[in-house]
Coordinates of C-alpha atoms in Angstrom, one line a residue:
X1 CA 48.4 19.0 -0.6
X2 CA 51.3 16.1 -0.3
X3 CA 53.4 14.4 -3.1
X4 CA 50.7 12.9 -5.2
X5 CA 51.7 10.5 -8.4
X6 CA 49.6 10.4 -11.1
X7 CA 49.5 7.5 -13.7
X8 CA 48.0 8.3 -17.9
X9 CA 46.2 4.7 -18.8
X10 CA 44.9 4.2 -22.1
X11 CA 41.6 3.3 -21.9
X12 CA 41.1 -0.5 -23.5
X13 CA 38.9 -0.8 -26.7
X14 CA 35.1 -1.5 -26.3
X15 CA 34.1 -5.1 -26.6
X16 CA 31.9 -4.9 -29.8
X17 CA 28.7 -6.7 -29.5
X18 CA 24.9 -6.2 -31.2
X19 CA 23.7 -4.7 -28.0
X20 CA 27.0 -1.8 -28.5
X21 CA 27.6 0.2 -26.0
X22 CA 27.5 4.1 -24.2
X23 CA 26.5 6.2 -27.7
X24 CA 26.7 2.9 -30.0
X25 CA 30.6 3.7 -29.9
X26 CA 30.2 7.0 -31.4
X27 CA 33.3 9.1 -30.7
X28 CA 33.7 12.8 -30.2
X29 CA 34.4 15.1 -32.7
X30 CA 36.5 17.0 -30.5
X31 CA 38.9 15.2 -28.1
X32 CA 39.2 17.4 -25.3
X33 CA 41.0 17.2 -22.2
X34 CA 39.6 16.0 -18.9
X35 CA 39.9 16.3 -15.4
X36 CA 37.8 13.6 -13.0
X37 CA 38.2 14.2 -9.5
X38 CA 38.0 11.1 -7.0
X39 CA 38.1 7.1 -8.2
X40 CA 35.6 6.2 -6.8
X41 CA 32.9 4.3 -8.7
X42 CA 31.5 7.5 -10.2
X43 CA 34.8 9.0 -11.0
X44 CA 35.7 6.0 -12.3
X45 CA 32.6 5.5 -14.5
X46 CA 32.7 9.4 -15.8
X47 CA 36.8 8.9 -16.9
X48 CA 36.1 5.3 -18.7
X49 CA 32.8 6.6 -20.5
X50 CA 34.7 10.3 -21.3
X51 CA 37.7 8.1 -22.7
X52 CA 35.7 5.6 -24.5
X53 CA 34.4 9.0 -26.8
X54 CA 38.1 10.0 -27.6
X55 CA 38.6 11.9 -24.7
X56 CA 41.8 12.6 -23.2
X57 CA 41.2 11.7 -19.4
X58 CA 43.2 12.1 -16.3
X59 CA 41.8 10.9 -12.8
X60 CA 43.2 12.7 -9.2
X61 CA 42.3 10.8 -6.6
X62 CA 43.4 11.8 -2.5
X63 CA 43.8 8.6 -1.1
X64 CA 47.5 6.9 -1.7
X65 CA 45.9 3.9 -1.7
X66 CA 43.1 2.7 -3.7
X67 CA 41.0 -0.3 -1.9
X68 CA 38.0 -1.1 -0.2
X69 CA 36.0 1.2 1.5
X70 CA 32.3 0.9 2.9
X71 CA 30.7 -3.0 3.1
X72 CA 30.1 -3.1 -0.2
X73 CA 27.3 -1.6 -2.8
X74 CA 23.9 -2.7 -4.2
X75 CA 24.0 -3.0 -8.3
X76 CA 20.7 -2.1 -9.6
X77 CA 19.6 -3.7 -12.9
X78 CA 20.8 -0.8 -15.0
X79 CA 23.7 -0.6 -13.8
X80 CA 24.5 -4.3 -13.9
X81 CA 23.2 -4.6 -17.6
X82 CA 26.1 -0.8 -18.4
X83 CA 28.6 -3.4 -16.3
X84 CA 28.0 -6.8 -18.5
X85 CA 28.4 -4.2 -21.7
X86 CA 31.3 -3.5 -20.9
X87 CA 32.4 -6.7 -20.4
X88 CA 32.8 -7.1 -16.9
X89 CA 30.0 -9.7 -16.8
X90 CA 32.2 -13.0 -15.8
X91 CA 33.8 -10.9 -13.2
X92 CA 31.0 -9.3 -11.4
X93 CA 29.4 -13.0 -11.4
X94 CA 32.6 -13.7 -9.2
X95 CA 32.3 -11.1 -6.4
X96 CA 28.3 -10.3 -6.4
X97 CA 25.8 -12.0 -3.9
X98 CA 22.5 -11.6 -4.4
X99 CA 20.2 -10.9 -1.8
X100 CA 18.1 -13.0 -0.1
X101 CA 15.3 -10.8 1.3
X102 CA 14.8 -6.9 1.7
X103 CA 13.7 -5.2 4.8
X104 CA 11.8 -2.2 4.1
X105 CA 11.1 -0.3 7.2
X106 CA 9.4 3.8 7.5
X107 CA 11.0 6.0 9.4
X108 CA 8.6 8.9 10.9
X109 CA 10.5 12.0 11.0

């Protein structure tokens, strides 16, 4: 396993709005102590939810570098309603597309 560094971030206060968020901002009665492995989107998700409950959260991640990978994702309505929540609303108006037709094709296995 190489050098790996490994950075503790407080997560950043919920926005509070009438529509709250994850568990209406209920926090845990227990804070325990976490371990997420990969930051990707998922991992990444999992640590901000866990921390947002009073969790104590720490992310390992391989890659030295954390960037693009892949062409890019779909954002299903869920998802983008969880993302506006949390106040990345403004932001994912700046980098989303939306699509302009879907292909569906069958595939006969």
């Amino acid at each position: 396993m190489g050098n790996k560094q490994s950075q503790t971030v407080a997560a950043p206060e919920p926005p509070t709005t009438d529509d709250d968020k994850l568990y209406h901002g209920r926090r845990a009665s227990l804070s325990l102590d976490i371990v997420v492995v990969g930051c990707g989107i998922g991992g990444l998700t999992a640590a901000y939810c866990l921390a947002q409950a009073g969790h104590r959260v720490t992310i390992i991640e391989a890659a030295s570098v954390i960037g693009d990978i892949g062409a890019g994702i779909q954002v299903t309505p869920n998802l983008t309603r969880l993302l506006i929540r949390w106040g990345l609303g403004e932001r994912l108006k700046q980098v989303s597309v939306k699509p302009e037709a879907l292909s569906f094709r069958r595939c006969e296995l």
